[in-house]
mmCIF file of C-alpha atoms and ligand atoms in Angstrom:
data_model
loop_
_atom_site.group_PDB
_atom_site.id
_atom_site.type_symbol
_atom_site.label_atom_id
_atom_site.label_comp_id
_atom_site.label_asym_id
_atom_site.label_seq_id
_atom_site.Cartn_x
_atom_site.Cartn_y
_atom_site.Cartn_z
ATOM 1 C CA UNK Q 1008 -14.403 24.470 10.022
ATOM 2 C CA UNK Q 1009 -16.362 21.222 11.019
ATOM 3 C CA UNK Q 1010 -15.585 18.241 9.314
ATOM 4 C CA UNK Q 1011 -17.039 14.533 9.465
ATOM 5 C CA UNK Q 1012 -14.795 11.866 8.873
ATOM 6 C CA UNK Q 1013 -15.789 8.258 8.463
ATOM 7 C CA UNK Q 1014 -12.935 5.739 9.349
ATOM 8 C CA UNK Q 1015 -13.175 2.160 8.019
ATOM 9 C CA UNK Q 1016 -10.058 0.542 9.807
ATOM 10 C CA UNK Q 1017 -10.962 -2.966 8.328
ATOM 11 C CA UNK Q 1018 -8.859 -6.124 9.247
ATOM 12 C CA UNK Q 1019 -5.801 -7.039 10.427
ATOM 13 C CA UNK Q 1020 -3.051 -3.941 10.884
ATOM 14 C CA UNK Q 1021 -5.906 -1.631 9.705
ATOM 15 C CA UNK Q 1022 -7.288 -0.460 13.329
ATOM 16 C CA UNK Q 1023 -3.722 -0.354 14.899
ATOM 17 C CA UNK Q 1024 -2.584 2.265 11.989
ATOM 18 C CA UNK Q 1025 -5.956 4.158 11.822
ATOM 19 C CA UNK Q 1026 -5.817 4.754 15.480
ATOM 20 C CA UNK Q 1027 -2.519 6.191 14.742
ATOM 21 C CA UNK Q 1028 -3.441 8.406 12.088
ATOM 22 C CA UNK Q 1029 -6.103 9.524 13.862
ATOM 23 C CA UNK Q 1030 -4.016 10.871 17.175
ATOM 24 C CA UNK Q 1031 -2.170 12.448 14.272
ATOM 25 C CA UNK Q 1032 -5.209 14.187 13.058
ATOM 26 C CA UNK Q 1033 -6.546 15.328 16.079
ATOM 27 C CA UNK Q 1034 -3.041 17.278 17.123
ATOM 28 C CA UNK Q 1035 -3.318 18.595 13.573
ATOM 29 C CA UNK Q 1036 -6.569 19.656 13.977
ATOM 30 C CA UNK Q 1037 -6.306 21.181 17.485
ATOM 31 C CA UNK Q 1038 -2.979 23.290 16.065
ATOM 32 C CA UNK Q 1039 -5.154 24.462 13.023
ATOM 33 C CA UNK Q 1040 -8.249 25.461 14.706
ATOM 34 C CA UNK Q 1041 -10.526 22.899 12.642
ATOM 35 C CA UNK Q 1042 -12.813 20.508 14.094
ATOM 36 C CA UNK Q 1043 -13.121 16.771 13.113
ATOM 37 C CA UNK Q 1044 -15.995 14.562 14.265
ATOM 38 C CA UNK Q 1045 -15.223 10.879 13.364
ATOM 39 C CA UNK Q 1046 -17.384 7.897 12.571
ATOM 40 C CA UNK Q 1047 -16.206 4.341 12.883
ATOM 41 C CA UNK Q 1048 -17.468 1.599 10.881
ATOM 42 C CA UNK Q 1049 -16.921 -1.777 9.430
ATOM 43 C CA UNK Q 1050 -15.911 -2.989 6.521
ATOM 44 C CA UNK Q 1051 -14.190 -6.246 5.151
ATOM 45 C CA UNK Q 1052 -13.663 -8.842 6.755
ATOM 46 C CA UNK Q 1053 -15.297 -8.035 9.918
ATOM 47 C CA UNK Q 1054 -18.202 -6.744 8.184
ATOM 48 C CA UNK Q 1055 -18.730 -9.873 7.204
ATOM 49 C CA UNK Q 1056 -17.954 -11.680 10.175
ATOM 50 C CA UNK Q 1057 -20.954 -9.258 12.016
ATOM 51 C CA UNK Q 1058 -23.159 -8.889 8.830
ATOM 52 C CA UNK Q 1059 -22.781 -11.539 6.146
ATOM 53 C CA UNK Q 1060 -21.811 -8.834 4.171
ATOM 54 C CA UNK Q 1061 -18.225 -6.985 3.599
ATOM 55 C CA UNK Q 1062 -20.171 -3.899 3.574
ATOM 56 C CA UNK Q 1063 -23.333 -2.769 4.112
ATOM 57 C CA UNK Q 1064 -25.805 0.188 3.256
ATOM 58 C CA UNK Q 1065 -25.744 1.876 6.936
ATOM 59 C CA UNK Q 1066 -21.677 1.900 6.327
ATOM 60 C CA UNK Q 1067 -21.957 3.098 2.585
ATOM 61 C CA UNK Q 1068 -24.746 5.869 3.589
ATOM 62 C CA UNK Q 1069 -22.053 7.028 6.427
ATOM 63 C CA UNK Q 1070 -19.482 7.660 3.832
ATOM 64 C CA UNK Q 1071 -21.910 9.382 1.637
ATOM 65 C CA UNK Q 1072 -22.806 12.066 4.694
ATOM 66 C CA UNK Q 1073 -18.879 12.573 4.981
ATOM 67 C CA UNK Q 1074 -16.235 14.975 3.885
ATOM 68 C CA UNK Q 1075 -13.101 12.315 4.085
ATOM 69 C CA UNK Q 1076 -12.817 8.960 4.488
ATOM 70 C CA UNK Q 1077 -9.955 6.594 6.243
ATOM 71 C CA UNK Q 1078 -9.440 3.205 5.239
ATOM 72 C CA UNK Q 1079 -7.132 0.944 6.955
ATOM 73 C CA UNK Q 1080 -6.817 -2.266 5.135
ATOM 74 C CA UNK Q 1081 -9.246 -5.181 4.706
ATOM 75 C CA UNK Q 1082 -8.255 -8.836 3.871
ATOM 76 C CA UNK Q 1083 -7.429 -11.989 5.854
ATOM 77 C CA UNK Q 1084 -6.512 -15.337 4.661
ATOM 78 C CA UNK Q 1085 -9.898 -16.841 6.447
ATOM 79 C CA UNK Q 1086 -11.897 -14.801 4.121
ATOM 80 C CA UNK Q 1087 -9.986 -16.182 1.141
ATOM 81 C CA UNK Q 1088 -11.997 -18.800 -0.154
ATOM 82 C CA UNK Q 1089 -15.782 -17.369 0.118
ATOM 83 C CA UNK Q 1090 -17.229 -16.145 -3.228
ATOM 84 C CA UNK Q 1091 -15.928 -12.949 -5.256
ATOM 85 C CA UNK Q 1092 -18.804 -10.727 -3.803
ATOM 86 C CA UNK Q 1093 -18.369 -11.873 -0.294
ATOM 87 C CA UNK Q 1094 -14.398 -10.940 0.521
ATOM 88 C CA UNK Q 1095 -13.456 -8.393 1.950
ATOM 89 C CA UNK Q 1096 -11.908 -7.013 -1.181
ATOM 90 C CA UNK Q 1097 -14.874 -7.011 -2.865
ATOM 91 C CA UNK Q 1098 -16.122 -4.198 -0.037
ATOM 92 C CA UNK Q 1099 -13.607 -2.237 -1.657
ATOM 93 C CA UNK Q 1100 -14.321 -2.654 -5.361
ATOM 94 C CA UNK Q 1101 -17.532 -1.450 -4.134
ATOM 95 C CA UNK Q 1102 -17.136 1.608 -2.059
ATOM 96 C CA UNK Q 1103 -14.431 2.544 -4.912
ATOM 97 C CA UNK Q 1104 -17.409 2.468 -7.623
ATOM 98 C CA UNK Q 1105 -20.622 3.752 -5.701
ATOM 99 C CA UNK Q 1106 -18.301 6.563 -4.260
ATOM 100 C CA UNK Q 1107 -17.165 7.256 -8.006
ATOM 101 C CA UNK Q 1108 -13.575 7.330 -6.564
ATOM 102 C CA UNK Q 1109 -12.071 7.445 -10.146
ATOM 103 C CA UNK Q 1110 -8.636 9.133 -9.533
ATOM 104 C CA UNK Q 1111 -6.295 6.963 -7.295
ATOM 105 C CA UNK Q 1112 -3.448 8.914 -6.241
ATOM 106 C CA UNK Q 1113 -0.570 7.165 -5.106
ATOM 107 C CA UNK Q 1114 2.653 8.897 -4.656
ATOM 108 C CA UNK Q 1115 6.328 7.343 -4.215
ATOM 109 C CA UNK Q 1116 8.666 9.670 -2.639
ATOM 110 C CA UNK Q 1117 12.183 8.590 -1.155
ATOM 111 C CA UNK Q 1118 12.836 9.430 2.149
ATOM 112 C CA UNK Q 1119 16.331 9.823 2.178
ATOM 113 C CA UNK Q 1120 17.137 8.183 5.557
ATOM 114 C CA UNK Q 1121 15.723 4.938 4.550
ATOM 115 C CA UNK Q 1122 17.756 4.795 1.298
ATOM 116 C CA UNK Q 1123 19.342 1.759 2.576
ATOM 117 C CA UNK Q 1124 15.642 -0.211 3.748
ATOM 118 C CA UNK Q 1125 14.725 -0.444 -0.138
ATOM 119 C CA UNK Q 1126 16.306 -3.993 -2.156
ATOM 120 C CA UNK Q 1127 17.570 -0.959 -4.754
ATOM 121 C CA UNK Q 1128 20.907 0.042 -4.792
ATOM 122 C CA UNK Q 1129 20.578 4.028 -2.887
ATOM 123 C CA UNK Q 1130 22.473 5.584 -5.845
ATOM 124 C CA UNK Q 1131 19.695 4.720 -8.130
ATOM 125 C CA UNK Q 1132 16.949 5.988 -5.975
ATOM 126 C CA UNK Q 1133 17.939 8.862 -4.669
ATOM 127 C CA UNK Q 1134 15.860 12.204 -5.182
ATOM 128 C CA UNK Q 1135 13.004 10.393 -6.828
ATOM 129 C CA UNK Q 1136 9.932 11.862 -6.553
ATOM 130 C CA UNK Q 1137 6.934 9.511 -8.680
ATOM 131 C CA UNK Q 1138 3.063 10.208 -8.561
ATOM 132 C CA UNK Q 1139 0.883 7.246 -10.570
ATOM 133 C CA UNK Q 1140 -2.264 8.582 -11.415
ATOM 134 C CA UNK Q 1141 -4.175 5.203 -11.364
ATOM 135 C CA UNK Q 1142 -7.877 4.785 -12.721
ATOM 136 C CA UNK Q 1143 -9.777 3.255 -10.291
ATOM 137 C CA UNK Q 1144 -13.112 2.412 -11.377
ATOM 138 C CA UNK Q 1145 -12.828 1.168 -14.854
ATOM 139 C CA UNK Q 1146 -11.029 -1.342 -16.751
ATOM 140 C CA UNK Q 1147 -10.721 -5.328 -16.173
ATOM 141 C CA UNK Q 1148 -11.819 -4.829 -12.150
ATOM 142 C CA UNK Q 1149 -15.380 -3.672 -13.053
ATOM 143 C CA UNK Q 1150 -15.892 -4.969 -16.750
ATOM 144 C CA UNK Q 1151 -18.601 -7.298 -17.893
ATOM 145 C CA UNK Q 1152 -18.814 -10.000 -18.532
ATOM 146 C CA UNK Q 1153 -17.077 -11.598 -16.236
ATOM 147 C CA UNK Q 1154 -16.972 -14.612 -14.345
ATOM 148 C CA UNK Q 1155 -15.842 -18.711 -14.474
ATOM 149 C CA UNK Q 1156 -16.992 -21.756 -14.481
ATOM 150 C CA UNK Q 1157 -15.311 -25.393 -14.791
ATOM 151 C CA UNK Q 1158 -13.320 -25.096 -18.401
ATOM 152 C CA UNK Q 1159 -12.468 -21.384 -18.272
ATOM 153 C CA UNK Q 1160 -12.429 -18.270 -16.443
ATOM 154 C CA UNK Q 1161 -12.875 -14.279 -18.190
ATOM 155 C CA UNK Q 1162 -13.236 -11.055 -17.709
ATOM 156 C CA UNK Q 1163 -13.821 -8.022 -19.792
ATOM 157 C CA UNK Q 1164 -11.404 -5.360 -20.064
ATOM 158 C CA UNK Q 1165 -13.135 -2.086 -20.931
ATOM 159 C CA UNK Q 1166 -12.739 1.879 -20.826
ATOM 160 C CA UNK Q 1167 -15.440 4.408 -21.870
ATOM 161 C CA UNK Q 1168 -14.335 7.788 -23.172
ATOM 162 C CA UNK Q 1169 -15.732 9.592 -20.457
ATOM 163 C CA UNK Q 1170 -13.584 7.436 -17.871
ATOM 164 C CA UNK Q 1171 -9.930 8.156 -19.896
ATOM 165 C CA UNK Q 1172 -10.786 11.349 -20.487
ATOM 166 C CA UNK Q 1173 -11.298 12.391 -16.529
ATOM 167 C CA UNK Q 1174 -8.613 10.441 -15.395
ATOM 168 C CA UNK Q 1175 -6.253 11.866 -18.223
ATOM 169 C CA UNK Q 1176 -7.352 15.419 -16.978
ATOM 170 C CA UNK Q 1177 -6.670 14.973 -13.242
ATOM 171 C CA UNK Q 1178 -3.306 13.553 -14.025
ATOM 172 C CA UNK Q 1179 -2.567 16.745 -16.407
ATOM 173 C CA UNK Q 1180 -3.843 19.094 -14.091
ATOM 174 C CA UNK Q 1181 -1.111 17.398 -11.549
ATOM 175 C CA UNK Q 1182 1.771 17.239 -14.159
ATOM 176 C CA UNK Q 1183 0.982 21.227 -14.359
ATOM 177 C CA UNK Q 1184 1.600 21.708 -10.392
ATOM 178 C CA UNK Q 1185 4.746 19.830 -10.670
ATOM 179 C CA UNK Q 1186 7.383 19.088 -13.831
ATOM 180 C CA UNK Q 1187 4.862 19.060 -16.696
ATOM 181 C CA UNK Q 1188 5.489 15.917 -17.482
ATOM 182 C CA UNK Q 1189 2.819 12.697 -18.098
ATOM 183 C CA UNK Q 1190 4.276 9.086 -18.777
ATOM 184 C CA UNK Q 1191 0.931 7.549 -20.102
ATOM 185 C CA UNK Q 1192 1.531 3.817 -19.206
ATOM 186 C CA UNK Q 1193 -0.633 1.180 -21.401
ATOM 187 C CA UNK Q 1194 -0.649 -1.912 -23.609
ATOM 188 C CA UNK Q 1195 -1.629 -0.895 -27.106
ATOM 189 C CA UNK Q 1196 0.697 -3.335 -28.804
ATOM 190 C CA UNK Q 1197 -1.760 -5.910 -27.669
ATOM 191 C CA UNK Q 1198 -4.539 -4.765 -26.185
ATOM 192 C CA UNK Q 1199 -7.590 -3.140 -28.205
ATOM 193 C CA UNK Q 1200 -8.425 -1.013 -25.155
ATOM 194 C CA UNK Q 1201 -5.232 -0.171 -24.468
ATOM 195 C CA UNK Q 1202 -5.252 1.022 -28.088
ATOM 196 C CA UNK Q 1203 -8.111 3.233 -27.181
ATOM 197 C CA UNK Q 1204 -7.069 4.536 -23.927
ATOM 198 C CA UNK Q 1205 -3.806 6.199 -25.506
ATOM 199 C CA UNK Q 1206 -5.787 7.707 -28.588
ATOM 200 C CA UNK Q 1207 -8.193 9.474 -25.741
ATOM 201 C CA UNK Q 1208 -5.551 10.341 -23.836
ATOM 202 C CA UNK Q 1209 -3.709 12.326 -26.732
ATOM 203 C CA UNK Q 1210 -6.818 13.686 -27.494
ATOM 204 C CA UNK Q 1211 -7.327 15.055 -24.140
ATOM 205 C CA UNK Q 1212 -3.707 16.453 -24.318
ATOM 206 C CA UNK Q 1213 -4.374 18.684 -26.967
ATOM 207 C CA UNK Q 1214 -5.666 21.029 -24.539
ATOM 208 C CA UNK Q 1215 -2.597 20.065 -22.145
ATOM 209 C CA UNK Q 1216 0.204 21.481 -24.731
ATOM 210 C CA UNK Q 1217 2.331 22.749 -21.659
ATOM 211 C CA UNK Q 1218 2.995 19.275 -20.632
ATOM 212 C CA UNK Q 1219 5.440 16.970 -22.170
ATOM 213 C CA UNK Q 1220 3.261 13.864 -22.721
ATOM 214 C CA UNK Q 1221 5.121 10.365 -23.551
ATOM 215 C CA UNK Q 1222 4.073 6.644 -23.945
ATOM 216 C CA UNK Q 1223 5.017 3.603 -22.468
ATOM 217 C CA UNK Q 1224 4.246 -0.453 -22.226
ATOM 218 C CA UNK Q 1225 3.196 -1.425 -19.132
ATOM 219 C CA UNK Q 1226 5.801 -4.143 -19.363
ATOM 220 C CA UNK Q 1227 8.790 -1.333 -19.924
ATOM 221 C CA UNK Q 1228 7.167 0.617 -17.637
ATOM 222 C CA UNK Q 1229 7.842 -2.279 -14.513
ATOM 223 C CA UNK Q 1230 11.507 -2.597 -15.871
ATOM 224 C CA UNK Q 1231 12.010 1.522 -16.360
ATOM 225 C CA UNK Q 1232 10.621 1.993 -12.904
ATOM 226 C CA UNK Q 1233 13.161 -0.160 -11.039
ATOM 227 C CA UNK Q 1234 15.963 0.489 -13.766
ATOM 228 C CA UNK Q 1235 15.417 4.567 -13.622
ATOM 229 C CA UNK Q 1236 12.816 5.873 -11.117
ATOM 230 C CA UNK Q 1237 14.093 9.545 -11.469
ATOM 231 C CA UNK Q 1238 13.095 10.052 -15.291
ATOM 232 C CA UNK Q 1239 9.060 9.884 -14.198
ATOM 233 C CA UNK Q 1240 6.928 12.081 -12.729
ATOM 234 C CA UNK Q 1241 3.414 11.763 -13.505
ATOM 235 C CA UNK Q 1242 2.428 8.016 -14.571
ATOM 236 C CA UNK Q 1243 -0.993 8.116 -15.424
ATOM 237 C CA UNK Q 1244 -2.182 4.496 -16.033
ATOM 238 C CA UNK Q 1245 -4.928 1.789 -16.064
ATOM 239 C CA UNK Q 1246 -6.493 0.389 -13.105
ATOM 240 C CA UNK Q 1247 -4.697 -3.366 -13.308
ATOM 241 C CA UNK Q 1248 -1.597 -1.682 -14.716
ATOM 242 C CA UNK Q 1249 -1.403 0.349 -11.791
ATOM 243 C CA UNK Q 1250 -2.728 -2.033 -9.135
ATOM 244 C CA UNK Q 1251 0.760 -3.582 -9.985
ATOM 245 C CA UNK Q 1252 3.068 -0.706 -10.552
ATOM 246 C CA UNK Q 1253 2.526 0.758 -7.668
ATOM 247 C CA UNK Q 1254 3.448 -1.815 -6.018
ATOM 248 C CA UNK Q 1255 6.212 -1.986 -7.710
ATOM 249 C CA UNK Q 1256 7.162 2.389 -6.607
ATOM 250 C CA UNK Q 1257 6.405 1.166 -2.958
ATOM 251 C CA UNK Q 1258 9.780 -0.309 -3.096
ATOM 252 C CA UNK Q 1259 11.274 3.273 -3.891
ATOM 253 C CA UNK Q 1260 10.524 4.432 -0.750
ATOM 254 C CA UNK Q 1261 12.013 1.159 1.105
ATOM 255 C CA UNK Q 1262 8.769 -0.626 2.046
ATOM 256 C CA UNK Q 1263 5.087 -0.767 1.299
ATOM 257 C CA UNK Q 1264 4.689 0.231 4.448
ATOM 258 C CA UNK Q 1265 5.656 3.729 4.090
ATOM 259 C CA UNK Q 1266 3.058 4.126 0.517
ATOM 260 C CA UNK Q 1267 0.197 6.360 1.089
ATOM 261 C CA UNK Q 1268 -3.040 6.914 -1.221
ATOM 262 C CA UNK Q 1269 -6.006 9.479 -2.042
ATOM 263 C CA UNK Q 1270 -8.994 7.792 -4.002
ATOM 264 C CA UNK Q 1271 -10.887 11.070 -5.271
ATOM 265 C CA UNK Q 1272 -13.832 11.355 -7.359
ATOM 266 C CA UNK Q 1273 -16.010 14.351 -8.497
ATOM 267 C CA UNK Q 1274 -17.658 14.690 -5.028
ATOM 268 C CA UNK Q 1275 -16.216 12.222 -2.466
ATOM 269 C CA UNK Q 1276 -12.973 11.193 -0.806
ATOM 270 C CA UNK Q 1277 -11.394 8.214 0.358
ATOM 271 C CA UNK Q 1278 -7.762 7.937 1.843
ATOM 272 C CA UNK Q 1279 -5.425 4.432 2.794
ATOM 273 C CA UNK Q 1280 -2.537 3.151 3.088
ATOM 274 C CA UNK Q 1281 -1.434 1.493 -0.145
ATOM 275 C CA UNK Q 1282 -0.579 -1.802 2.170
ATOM 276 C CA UNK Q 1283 -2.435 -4.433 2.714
ATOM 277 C CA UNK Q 1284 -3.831 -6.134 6.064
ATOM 278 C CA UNK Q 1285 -0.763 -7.877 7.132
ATOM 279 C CA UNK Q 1286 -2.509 -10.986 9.341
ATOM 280 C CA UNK Q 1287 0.857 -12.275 10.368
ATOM 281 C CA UNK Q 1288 1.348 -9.291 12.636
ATOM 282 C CA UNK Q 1289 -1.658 -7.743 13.556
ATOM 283 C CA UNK Q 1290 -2.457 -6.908 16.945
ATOM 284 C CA UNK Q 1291 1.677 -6.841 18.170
ATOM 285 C CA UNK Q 1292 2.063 -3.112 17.763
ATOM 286 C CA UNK Q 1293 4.915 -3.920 14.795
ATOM 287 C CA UNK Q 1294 2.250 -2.159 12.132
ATOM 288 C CA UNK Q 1295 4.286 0.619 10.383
ATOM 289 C CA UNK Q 1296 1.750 3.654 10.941
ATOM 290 C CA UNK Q 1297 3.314 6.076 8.579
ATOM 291 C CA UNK Q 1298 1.883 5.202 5.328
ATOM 292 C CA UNK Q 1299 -1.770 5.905 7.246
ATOM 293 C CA UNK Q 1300 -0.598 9.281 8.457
ATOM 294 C CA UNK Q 1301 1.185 10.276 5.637
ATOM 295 C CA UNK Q 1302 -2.795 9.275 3.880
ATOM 296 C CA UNK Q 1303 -4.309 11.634 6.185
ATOM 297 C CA UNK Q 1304 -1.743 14.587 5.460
ATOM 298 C CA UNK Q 1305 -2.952 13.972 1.381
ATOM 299 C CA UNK Q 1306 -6.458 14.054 3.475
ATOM 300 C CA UNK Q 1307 -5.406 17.538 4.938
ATOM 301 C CA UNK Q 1308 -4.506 18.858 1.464
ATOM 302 C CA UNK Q 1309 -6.956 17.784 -0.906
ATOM 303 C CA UNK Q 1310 -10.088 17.218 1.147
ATOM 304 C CA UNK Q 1311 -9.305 20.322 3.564
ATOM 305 C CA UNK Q 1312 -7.275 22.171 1.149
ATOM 306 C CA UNK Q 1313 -4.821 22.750 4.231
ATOM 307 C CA UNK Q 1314 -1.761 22.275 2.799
ATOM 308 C CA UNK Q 1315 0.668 23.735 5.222
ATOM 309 C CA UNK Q 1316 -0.853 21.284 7.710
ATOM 310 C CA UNK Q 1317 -0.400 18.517 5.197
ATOM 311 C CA UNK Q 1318 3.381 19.807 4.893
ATOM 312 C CA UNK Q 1319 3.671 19.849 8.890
ATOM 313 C CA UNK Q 1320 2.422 16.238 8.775
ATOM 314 C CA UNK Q 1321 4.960 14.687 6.035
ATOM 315 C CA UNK Q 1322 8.060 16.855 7.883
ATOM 316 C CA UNK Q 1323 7.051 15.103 10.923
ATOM 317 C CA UNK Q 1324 7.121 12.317 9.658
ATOM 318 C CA UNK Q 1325 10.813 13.327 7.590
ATOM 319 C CA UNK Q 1326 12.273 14.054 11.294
ATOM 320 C CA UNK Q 1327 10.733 10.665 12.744
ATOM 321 C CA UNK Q 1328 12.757 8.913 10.686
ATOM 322 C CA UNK Q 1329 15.748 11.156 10.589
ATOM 323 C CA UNK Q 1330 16.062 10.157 14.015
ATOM 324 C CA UNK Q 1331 16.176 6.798 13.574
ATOM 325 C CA UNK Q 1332 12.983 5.789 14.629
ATOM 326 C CA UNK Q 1333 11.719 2.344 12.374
ATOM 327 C CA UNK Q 1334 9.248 -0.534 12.829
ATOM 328 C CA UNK Q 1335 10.504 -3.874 11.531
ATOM 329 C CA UNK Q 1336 9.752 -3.392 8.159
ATOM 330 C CA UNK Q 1337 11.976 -1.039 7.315
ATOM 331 C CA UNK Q 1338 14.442 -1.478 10.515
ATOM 332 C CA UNK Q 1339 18.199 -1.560 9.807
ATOM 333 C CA UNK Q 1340 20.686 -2.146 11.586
ATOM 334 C CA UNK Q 1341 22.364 1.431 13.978
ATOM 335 C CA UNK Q 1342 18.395 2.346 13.614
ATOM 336 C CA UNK Q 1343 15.651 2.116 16.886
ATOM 337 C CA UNK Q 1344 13.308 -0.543 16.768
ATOM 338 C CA UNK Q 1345 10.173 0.642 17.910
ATOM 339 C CA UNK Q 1346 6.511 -0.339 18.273
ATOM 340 C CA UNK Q 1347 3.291 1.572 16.074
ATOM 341 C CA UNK Q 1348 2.550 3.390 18.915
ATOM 342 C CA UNK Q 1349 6.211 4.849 19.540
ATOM 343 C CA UNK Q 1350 6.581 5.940 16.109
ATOM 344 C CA UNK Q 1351 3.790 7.359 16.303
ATOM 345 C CA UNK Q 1352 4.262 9.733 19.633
ATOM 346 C CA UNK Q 1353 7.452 10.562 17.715
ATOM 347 C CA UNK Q 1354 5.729 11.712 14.685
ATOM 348 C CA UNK Q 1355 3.224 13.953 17.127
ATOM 349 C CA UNK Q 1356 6.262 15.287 19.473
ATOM 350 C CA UNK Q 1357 7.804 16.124 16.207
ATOM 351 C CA UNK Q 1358 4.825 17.720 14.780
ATOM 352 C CA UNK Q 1359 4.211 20.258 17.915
ATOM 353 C CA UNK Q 1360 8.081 20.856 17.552
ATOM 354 C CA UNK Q 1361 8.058 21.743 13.980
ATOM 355 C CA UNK Q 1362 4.901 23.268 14.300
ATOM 356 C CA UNK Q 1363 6.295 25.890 17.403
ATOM 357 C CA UNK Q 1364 9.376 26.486 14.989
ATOM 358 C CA UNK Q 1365 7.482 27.473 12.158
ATOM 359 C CA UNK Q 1366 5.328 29.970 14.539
ATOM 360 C CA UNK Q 1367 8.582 31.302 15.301
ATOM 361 C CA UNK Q 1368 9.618 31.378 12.151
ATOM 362 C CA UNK Q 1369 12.310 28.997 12.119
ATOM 363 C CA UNK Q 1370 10.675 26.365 9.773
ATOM 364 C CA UNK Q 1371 9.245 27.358 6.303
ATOM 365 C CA UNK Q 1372 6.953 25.725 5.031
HETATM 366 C C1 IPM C 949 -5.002 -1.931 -3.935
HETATM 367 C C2 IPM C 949 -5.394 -3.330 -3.615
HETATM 368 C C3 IPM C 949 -6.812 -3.565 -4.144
HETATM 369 C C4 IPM C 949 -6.767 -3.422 -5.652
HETATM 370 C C5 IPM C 949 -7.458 -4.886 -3.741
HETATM 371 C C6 IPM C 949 -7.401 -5.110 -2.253
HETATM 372 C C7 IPM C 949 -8.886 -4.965 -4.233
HETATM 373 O O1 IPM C 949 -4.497 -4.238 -4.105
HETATM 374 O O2 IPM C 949 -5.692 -0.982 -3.513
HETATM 375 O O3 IPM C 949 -3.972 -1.740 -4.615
HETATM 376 O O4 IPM C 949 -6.437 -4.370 -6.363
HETATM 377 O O5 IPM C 949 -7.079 -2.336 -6.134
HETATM 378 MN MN1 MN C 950 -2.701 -3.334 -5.020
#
């Protein structure tokens, strides 16, 4: 198998935990007789800094002659005052739409040896296993009209049919591979499209009766998800609602360092780190690479439908941390400090360990 993969490392910690996805990849690869030809480009900041633009057509027509995409992170406070269309998040608004990247997966699993990194008390988090289902190319991010001027500032929050009805599917067809259960997150109390988005979502779970299908306010939802984690599974929600949300799961699994995510669509892929570009630390080799690798094992087994190479990854990365291995982020004390690049070795020593295991038959997968 020959795949093309574009990476778009971006700004600030981006490259530094691309790189280290990448070395990942390539072991992966190597062990499972595939080969990956990669393609770096810009995008964000220093898209603009090159081009004017955060992204341009060359970069866009690379992803569309791709099988995967990598994203590191894009952003910088230097970029923070230039118009809407011009920042680097705007790059990713973009790509997101033209890609038709509607399904945004994000998943928050807890790790249990960094119970103790997350602000939540262990007890409360332990054996949660979360997957938001976030729509990515709809709602108040895209809607028009939008815009401001001196007195007052708007935007238009809108969903077409079509765009609930897709979304509502993917996150069903999920809920079937797992406990059958959808927590459909909205704000119909209030909201007129929120209103719509939970009548089309019933309606599309009329051909879903095998999966338990409940509704909640966005605003419960925040409280619920920090209060209870364990009584979710599949939160399938709005593109702002779940901009914030899962934010608010990345503290499940300690840090939003550790938060990985798959942007599909009907015929492309995109993969990142739920994190952002971190400026204050770029460049020192403190970047936490694991929510990048743990992006390209959900690359492995939904682009590559290689699951057991996928697995391989995320118990790599299980056994990294089991042996105490942690950049600052989610450092505690009786843990190692140690760099990007260190936790990353560890994560590809462990992954040719695991990997020789399971060939013996030790590890099952
Ligand atoms: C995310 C980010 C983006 C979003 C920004 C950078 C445009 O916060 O992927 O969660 O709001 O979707
Ligand atoms: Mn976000």
């Amino acid at each position: 198998m020959n795949l093309k993969i574009t990476l778009l490392p971006g700004d600030g910690i981006g490259p530094e935990v691309v790189s280290a996805a990448v070395d990942v990849m390539k072991v992966a690869a190597e062990k499972f007789n595939i080969t990956l030809a990669f393609n770096e480009q810009l995008i964000g900041g220093c898209s603009y800094e090159k081009n004017g633009v955060p992204l341009t057509e060359e970069v866009l027509r690379a992803c569309y002659d791709s099988d995967a995409i990598l994203l590191g992170a894009v952003g910088g406070y230097q970029w923070d005052t230039l118009p809407q269309n011009l920042k680097p998040e705007a790059a990713l608004l973009k790509l997101r739409k033209a890609l038709g990247l509607f399904t945004n997966i994000r998943p928050a699993k807890v790790y249990s040896s960094l119970l103790s990194s997350s602000s939540l008390k262990p007890e409360i988090l332990k054996g949660t296993d979360l997957i938001i289902f976030r729509e990515l190319t709809g709602d108040v991010y895209f809607g028009e009209p939008r815009g401001f001027d001196d007195e007052k500032g708007w935007n238009t929050m809108i969903y077409h049919r079509f765009e609930v009805e897709r979304i509502a599917k993917s996150a069903f067809e999920a809920a079937r591979k797992r406990s059958k259960r959808v927590t459909s997150v909205d704000k119909a109390n209030v909201l007129d499209c929120s209103q719509f988005w939970r009548k089309v979502v019933h309606e599309v779970h009329k051909d879903y009766q095998d999966i338990t299908l409940s509704d909640m306010y966005v605003d419960n939802a925040a409280m619920q998800i920090v209060r209870d984690p364990k009584q979710f599974d599949v939160i399938l929600t709005q593109n702002l609602f779940g901009d914030i949300l899962s934010d608010i799961a990345a503290m499940i699994t300690g840090s939003l360092g550790m938060l990985p995510s798959a942007s599909l669509g009907a015929k492309y892929a995109l993969y990142e780190p739920v994190h952002g570009s971190a400026p204050d630390i770029a460049g020192q080799g403190k970047a936490n690479p694991l929510a990048a690798i743990s992006s390209a094992a959900m690359m492995f087994a939904y682009s590559f439908q290689m699951s057991k190479a996928a697995k391989l990854i995320e118990a790599a990365i299980d056994k990294t941390l089991n042996m105490g291995y942690r950049t600052a982020d989610i450092y505690s004390p009786n843990s190692i400090l140690a760099s990007t690049a260190q936790v990353k070795d560890a994560v590809i020593e462990n992954f040719n360990q695991i990997y020789d295991e399971h060939a013996l038959g030790v590890f099952t997968l």
